[in-house]
PDB file of C-alpha atoms in Angstrom:
ATOM      1  CA  UNK A   1       0.000   0.000   0.000  1.00  0.00           C
ATOM      2  CA  UNK A   2       2.904   2.294  -0.727  1.00  0.00           C
ATOM      3  CA  UNK A   3       0.655   4.222  -3.143  1.00  0.00           C
ATOM      4  CA  UNK A   4      -1.759   5.160  -0.380  1.00  0.00           C
ATOM      5  CA  UNK A   5      -1.555   8.886   0.229  1.00  0.00           C
ATOM      6  CA  UNK A   6      -3.116  10.866   3.062  1.00  0.00           C
ATOM      7  CA  UNK A   7      -5.474  12.734   0.785  1.00  0.00           C
ATOM      8  CA  UNK A   8      -6.859   9.359  -0.329  1.00  0.00           C
ATOM      9  CA  UNK A   9      -8.239   8.806   3.186  1.00  0.00           C
ATOM     10  CA  UNK A  10     -10.374  11.909   2.814  1.00  0.00           C
ATOM     11  CA  UNK A  11     -11.505  10.824  -0.673  1.00  0.00           C
ATOM     12  CA  UNK A  12     -12.508   7.392   0.624  1.00  0.00           C
ATOM     13  CA  UNK A  13     -14.414   9.010   3.469  1.00  0.00           C
ATOM     14  CA  UNK A  14     -16.211  11.271   0.988  1.00  0.00           C
ATOM     15  CA  UNK A  15     -17.180   8.230  -1.095  1.00  0.00           C
ATOM     16  CA  UNK A  16     -18.645   6.725   2.060  1.00  0.00           C
ATOM     17  CA  UNK A  17     -20.542   9.925   2.846  1.00  0.00           C
ATOM     18  CA  UNK A  18     -22.098   9.932  -0.615  1.00  0.00           C
ATOM     19  CA  UNK A  19     -22.932   6.233  -0.325  1.00  0.00           C
ATOM     20  CA  UNK A  20     -25.118   6.978   2.714  1.00  0.00           C
ATOM     21  CA  UNK A  21     -27.793   8.094   0.292  1.00  0.00           C
ATOM     22  CA  UNK A  22     -27.697   4.672  -1.379  1.00  0.00           C
ATOM     23  CA  UNK A  23     -28.179   2.909   1.981  1.00  0.00           C
ATOM     24  CA  UNK A  24     -24.838   1.160   1.820  1.00  0.00           C
ATOM     25  CA  UNK A  25     -23.131   2.770   4.783  1.00  0.00           C
ATOM     26  CA  UNK A  26     -19.527   1.682   5.051  1.00  0.00           C
ATOM     27  CA  UNK A  27     -18.373   4.458   7.394  1.00  0.00           C
ATOM     28  CA  UNK A  28     -17.399   2.276  10.333  1.00  0.00           C
ATOM     29  CA  UNK A  29     -15.639  -0.251   8.103  1.00  0.00           C
ATOM     30  CA  UNK A  30     -13.762   2.418   6.198  1.00  0.00           C
ATOM     31  CA  UNK A  31     -12.531   4.082   9.369  1.00  0.00           C
ATOM     32  CA  UNK A  32     -11.381   0.679  10.624  1.00  0.00           C
ATOM     33  CA  UNK A  33      -9.634  -0.156   7.332  1.00  0.00           C
ATOM     34  CA  UNK A  34      -7.973   3.266   7.198  1.00  0.00           C
ATOM     35  CA  UNK A  35      -6.637   2.671  10.708  1.00  0.00           C
ATOM     36  CA  UNK A  36      -5.258  -0.706   9.595  1.00  0.00           C
ATOM     37  CA  UNK A  37      -3.663   0.939   6.559  1.00  0.00           C
ATOM     38  CA  UNK A  38      -2.018   3.493   8.836  1.00  0.00           C
ATOM     39  CA  UNK A  39      -0.562   0.647  10.909  1.00  0.00           C
ATOM     40  CA  UNK A  40       0.833  -0.924   7.744  1.00  0.00           C
ATOM     41  CA  UNK A  41       2.816   2.183   6.875  1.00  0.00           C
ATOM     42  CA  UNK A  42       0.062   4.170   5.151  1.00  0.00           C
ATOM     43  CA  UNK A  43      -0.926   7.618   6.320  1.00  0.00           C
ATOM     44  CA  UNK A  44       0.189   8.997   9.657  1.00  0.00           C
ATOM     45  CA  UNK A  45      -2.489   7.934  12.136  1.00  0.00           C
ATOM     46  CA  UNK A  46      -2.590  11.362  13.820  1.00  0.00           C
ATOM     47  CA  UNK A  47      -3.082  13.195  10.530  1.00  0.00           C
ATOM     48  CA  UNK A  48      -5.634  10.585   9.476  1.00  0.00           C
ATOM     49  CA  UNK A  49      -7.657  11.036  12.682  1.00  0.00           C
ATOM     50  CA  UNK A  50      -7.518  14.823  12.353  1.00  0.00           C
ATOM     51  CA  UNK A  51      -8.688  14.781   8.708  1.00  0.00           C
ATOM     52  CA  UNK A  52     -11.472  12.276   9.345  1.00  0.00           C
ATOM     53  CA  UNK A  53     -12.617  14.152  12.451  1.00  0.00           C
ATOM     54  CA  UNK A  54     -12.736  17.381  10.465  1.00  0.00           C
ATOM     55  CA  UNK A  55     -14.654  15.680   7.633  1.00  0.00           C
ATOM     56  CA  UNK A  56     -17.125  14.143  10.113  1.00  0.00           C
ATOM     57  CA  UNK A  57     -17.812  17.461  11.849  1.00  0.00           C
ATOM     58  CA  UNK A  58     -18.063  19.436   8.601  1.00  0.00           C
ATOM     59  CA  UNK A  59     -20.370  16.804   7.092  1.00  0.00           C
ATOM     60  CA  UNK A  60     -22.705  16.904  10.085  1.00  0.00           C
ATOM     61  CA  UNK A  61     -22.621  20.695  10.219  1.00  0.00           C
ATOM     62  CA  UNK A  62     -23.478  21.104   6.539  1.00  0.00           C
ATOM     63  CA  UNK A  63     -26.263  18.533   6.879  1.00  0.00           C
ATOM     64  CA  UNK A  64     -27.640  20.438   9.898  1.00  0.00           C
ATOM     65  CA  UNK A  65     -27.672  23.756   8.010  1.00  0.00           C
ATOM     66  CA  UNK A  66     -29.312  22.184   4.958  1.00  0.00           C
ATOM     67  CA  UNK A  67     -32.077  20.901   7.238  1.00  0.00           C
ATOM     68  CA  UNK A  68     -32.328  24.245   9.005  1.00  0.00           C
ATOM     69  CA  UNK A  69     -32.707  26.016   5.640  1.00  0.00           C
ATOM     70  CA  UNK A  70     -35.147  23.497   4.129  1.00  0.00           C
ATOM     71  CA  UNK A  71     -37.325  23.012   7.225  1.00  0.00           C
ATOM     72  CA  UNK A  72     -39.222  26.305   7.225  1.00  0.00           C
ATOM     73  CA  UNK A  73     -39.669  26.159   3.442  1.00  0.00           C
ATOM     74  CA  UNK A  74     -41.102  22.637   3.330  1.00  0.00           C
ATOM     75  CA  UNK A  75     -42.893  22.189   6.645  1.00  0.00           C
ATOM     76  CA  UNK A  76     -45.540  24.868   6.302  1.00  0.00           C
ATOM     77  CA  UNK A  77     -48.305  22.929   4.543  1.00  0.00           C
ATOM     78  CA  UNK A  78     -51.278  22.694   6.935  1.00  0.00           C
ATOM     79  CA  UNK A  79     -52.925  19.649   5.286  1.00  0.00           C
ATOM     80  CA  UNK A  80     -49.810  17.557   4.594  1.00  0.00           C
ATOM     81  CA  UNK A  81     -49.318  14.469   6.753  1.00  0.00           C
ATOM     82  CA  UNK A  82     -45.540  14.340   6.300  1.00  0.00           C
ATOM     83  CA  UNK A  83     -44.626  18.004   5.783  1.00  0.00           C
ATOM     84  CA  UNK A  84     -47.006  19.718   8.199  1.00  0.00           C
ATOM     85  CA  UNK A  85     -46.194  22.325  10.800  1.00  0.00           C
ATOM     86  CA  UNK A  86     -47.266  19.753  13.434  1.00  0.00           C
ATOM     87  CA  UNK A  87     -44.547  17.362  12.174  1.00  0.00           C
ATOM     88  CA  UNK A  88     -41.993  20.155  12.410  1.00  0.00           C
ATOM     89  CA  UNK A  89     -43.092  20.914  15.980  1.00  0.00           C
ATOM     90  CA  UNK A  90     -42.813  17.199  16.900  1.00  0.00           C
ATOM     91  CA  UNK A  91     -39.271  17.099  15.486  1.00  0.00           C
ATOM     92  CA  UNK A  92     -38.396  20.238  17.436  1.00  0.00           C
ATOM     93  CA  UNK A  93     -39.807  18.764  20.667  1.00  0.00           C
ATOM     94  CA  UNK A  94     -37.944  15.499  20.142  1.00  0.00           C
ATOM     95  CA  UNK A  95     -34.620  17.270  19.582  1.00  0.00           C
ATOM     96  CA  UNK A  96     -35.194  19.509  22.596  1.00  0.00           C
ATOM     97  CA  UNK A  97     -35.622  16.415  24.788  1.00  0.00           C
ATOM     98  CA  UNK A  98     -33.345  13.846  23.118  1.00  0.00           C
ATOM     99  CA  UNK A  99     -31.203  15.814  20.660  1.00  0.00           C
ATOM    100  CA  UNK A 100     -27.926  15.498  22.543  1.00  0.00           C
ATOM    101  CA  UNK A 101     -27.946  11.701  22.737  1.00  0.00           C
ATOM    102  CA  UNK A 102     -29.409  11.397  19.222  1.00  0.00           C
ATOM    103  CA  UNK A 103     -26.691  13.478  17.585  1.00  0.00           C
ATOM    104  CA  UNK A 104     -23.895  11.802  19.553  1.00  0.00           C
ATOM    105  CA  UNK A 105     -25.102   8.182  19.348  1.00  0.00           C
ATOM    106  CA  UNK A 106     -26.204   8.448  15.709  1.00  0.00           C
ATOM    107  CA  UNK A 107     -22.538   8.393  14.694  1.00  0.00           C
ATOM    108  CA  UNK A 108     -22.475   4.715  15.589  1.00  0.00           C
ATOM    109  CA  UNK A 109     -25.740   3.846  13.812  1.00  0.00           C
ATOM    110  CA  UNK A 110     -25.499   3.492  10.028  1.00  0.00           C
ATOM    111  CA  UNK A 111     -28.112   5.474   8.095  1.00  0.00           C
ATOM    112  CA  UNK A 112     -29.310   7.184  11.293  1.00  0.00           C
ATOM    113  CA  UNK A 113     -26.069   9.197  11.208  1.00  0.00           C
ATOM    114  CA  UNK A 114     -27.092  10.477   7.775  1.00  0.00           C
ATOM    115  CA  UNK A 115     -30.508  11.772   8.813  1.00  0.00           C
ATOM    116  CA  UNK A 116     -30.008  12.834  12.444  1.00  0.00           C
ATOM    117  CA  UNK A 117     -28.155  16.095  11.693  1.00  0.00           C
ATOM    118  CA  UNK A 118     -30.603  16.984   8.916  1.00  0.00           C
ATOM    119  CA  UNK A 119     -33.625  16.409  11.159  1.00  0.00           C
ATOM    120  CA  UNK A 120     -31.874  18.306  13.977  1.00  0.00           C
ATOM    121  CA  UNK A 121     -31.654  21.266  11.604  1.00  0.00           C
ATOM    122  CA  UNK A 122     -35.252  20.856  10.452  1.00  0.00           C
ATOM    123  CA  UNK A 123     -36.353  20.653  14.088  1.00  0.00           C
ATOM    124  CA  UNK A 124     -34.366  23.827  14.867  1.00  0.00           C
ATOM    125  CA  UNK A 125     -32.202  22.229  17.548  1.00  0.00           C
ATOM    126  CA  UNK A 126     -29.956  24.850  19.129  1.00  0.00           C
ATOM    127  CA  UNK A 127     -26.863  25.069  16.909  1.00  0.00           C
ATOM    128  CA  UNK A 128     -24.531  25.401  19.901  1.00  0.00           C
ATOM    129  CA  UNK A 129     -25.943  22.256  21.504  1.00  0.00           C
ATOM    130  CA  UNK A 130     -25.911  20.423  18.163  1.00  0.00           C
ATOM    131  CA  UNK A 131     -22.314  21.400  17.442  1.00  0.00           C
ATOM    132  CA  UNK A 132     -21.087  20.367  20.890  1.00  0.00           C
ATOM    133  CA  UNK A 133     -22.586  16.887  20.641  1.00  0.00           C
ATOM    134  CA  UNK A 134     -21.650  16.532  16.983  1.00  0.00           C
ATOM    135  CA  UNK A 135     -18.009  17.262  17.832  1.00  0.00           C
ATOM    136  CA  UNK A 136     -18.100  14.905  20.822  1.00  0.00           C
ATOM    137  CA  UNK A 137     -19.798  12.103  18.873  1.00  0.00           C
ATOM    138  CA  UNK A 138     -17.621  12.611  15.795  1.00  0.00           C
ATOM    139  CA  UNK A 139     -14.461  12.514  17.881  1.00  0.00           C
ATOM    140  CA  UNK A 140     -15.500   9.328  19.675  1.00  0.00           C
ATOM    141  CA  UNK A 141     -16.585   7.686  16.427  1.00  0.00           C
ATOM    142  CA  UNK A 142     -13.376   8.460  14.536  1.00  0.00           C
ATOM    143  CA  UNK A 143     -11.124   7.586  17.476  1.00  0.00           C
ATOM    144  CA  UNK A 144     -12.888   4.289  18.232  1.00  0.00           C
ATOM    145  CA  UNK A 145     -12.835   2.907  14.712  1.00  0.00           C
ATOM    146  CA  UNK A 146      -9.525   4.302  13.448  1.00  0.00           C
ATOM    147  CA  UNK A 147      -7.631   3.246  16.582  1.00  0.00           C
ATOM    148  CA  UNK A 148      -9.307  -0.183  16.617  1.00  0.00           C
ATOM    149  CA  UNK A 149      -8.168  -0.658  13.009  1.00  0.00           C
ATOM    150  CA  UNK A 150      -4.737   0.732  13.827  1.00  0.00           C
ATOM    151  CA  UNK A 151      -4.150  -1.702  16.696  1.00  0.00           C
ATOM    152  CA  UNK A 152      -5.679  -4.590  14.747  1.00  0.00           C
ATOM    153  CA  UNK A 153      -3.429  -3.702  11.794  1.00  0.00           C
ATOM    154  CA  UNK A 154      -0.315  -4.100  13.964  1.00  0.00           C
ATOM    155  CA  UNK A 155      -0.964  -7.810  14.509  1.00  0.00           C
ATOM    156  CA  UNK A 156       1.680  -9.523  12.331  1.00  0.00           C
ATOM    157  CA  UNK A 157      -0.687 -11.909  10.512  1.00  0.00           C
ATOM    158  CA  UNK A 158      -3.017  -9.017   9.713  1.00  0.00           C
ATOM    159  CA  UNK A 159      -0.170  -6.753   8.624  1.00  0.00           C
ATOM    160  CA  UNK A 160       1.203  -9.457   6.311  1.00  0.00           C
ATOM    161  CA  UNK A 161      -2.219 -10.158   4.764  1.00  0.00           C
ATOM    162  CA  UNK A 162      -3.726  -6.676   4.770  1.00  0.00           C
ATOM    163  CA  UNK A 163      -5.325  -6.823   1.291  1.00  0.00           C
ATOM    164  CA  UNK A 164      -7.241  -9.973   2.285  1.00  0.00           C
ATOM    165  CA  UNK A 165      -8.254  -8.421   5.597  1.00  0.00           C
ATOM    166  CA  UNK A 166      -9.573  -5.318   3.820  1.00  0.00           C
ATOM    167  CA  UNK A 167     -11.606  -7.409   1.391  1.00  0.00           C
ATOM    168  CA  UNK A 168     -12.911  -9.423   4.354  1.00  0.00           C
ATOM    169  CA  UNK A 169     -13.956  -6.315   6.284  1.00  0.00           C
ATOM    170  CA  UNK A 170     -15.735  -4.884   3.249  1.00  0.00           C
ATOM    171  CA  UNK A 171     -17.422  -8.243   2.589  1.00  0.00           C
ATOM    172  CA  UNK A 172     -18.644  -8.441   6.185  1.00  0.00           C
ATOM    173  CA  UNK A 173     -19.939  -4.871   5.869  1.00  0.00           C
ATOM    174  CA  UNK A 174     -22.246  -5.932   3.053  1.00  0.00           C
ATOM    175  CA  UNK A 175     -23.738  -8.898   4.923  1.00  0.00           C
ATOM    176  CA  UNK A 176     -26.543  -6.847   6.557  1.00  0.00           C
ATOM    177  CA  UNK A 177     -27.429  -5.380   3.156  1.00  0.00           C
ATOM    178  CA  UNK A 178     -27.525  -8.860   1.592  1.00  0.00           C
ATOM    179  CA  UNK A 179     -29.643 -10.219   4.444  1.00  0.00           C
ATOM    180  CA  UNK A 180     -32.130  -7.370   4.102  1.00  0.00           C
ATOM    181  CA  UNK A 181     -32.246  -7.852   0.332  1.00  0.00           C
ATOM    182  CA  UNK A 182     -32.936 -11.587   0.767  1.00  0.00           C
ATOM    183  CA  UNK A 183     -35.578 -10.844   3.423  1.00  0.00           C
ATOM    184  CA  UNK A 184     -37.324  -8.413   1.085  1.00  0.00           C
ATOM    185  CA  UNK A 185     -37.272 -10.915  -1.789  1.00  0.00           C
ATOM    186  CA  UNK A 186     -38.691 -13.665   0.432  1.00  0.00           C
ATOM    187  CA  UNK A 187     -41.391 -11.344   1.751  1.00  0.00           C
ATOM    188  CA  UNK A 188     -42.470 -10.468  -1.794  1.00  0.00           C
ATOM    189  CA  UNK A 189     -42.758 -14.165  -2.681  1.00  0.00           C
ATOM    190  CA  UNK A 190     -45.002 -14.806   0.311  1.00  0.00           C
TER     191      UNK A 190
END
């Protein structure tokens, strides 16, 4: 992996962020693999953590502001079930009560991490409160997965077989998607 450059870590993370929309969330796996690559002589683990932390916080922040901008424009229809003012008020109430834990814990929940900051913006969660818990959650998320991959990547058998380990981690990441696909197909047959 001598070709692996530090900017590639950010590009891989951005590919993951865009894949959230397609419901194939590889964020945790990618952070883990990037940590393992750092252990194998790839990017400096400190620089990697800093870049991924910055990307995580900026991604959440932009998603929050998109929701904050869209919310008032979409949620003003009085007769709409989904886009009503009542729905907006429910989202606001939820984020007032549970916003801190939602924003922080959503980092560890694929797909939820994509929508939580957007809905926090739509629900007009206090930006200061949102940002604090987004930074805390993003830091914990990046540190947990990158350092787990980094320490795992230092095991000699892993280090010597890193390409196979990476393919294995990515394969395991797709198992829930395959199970859900099979479940959906079986449900349609019945």
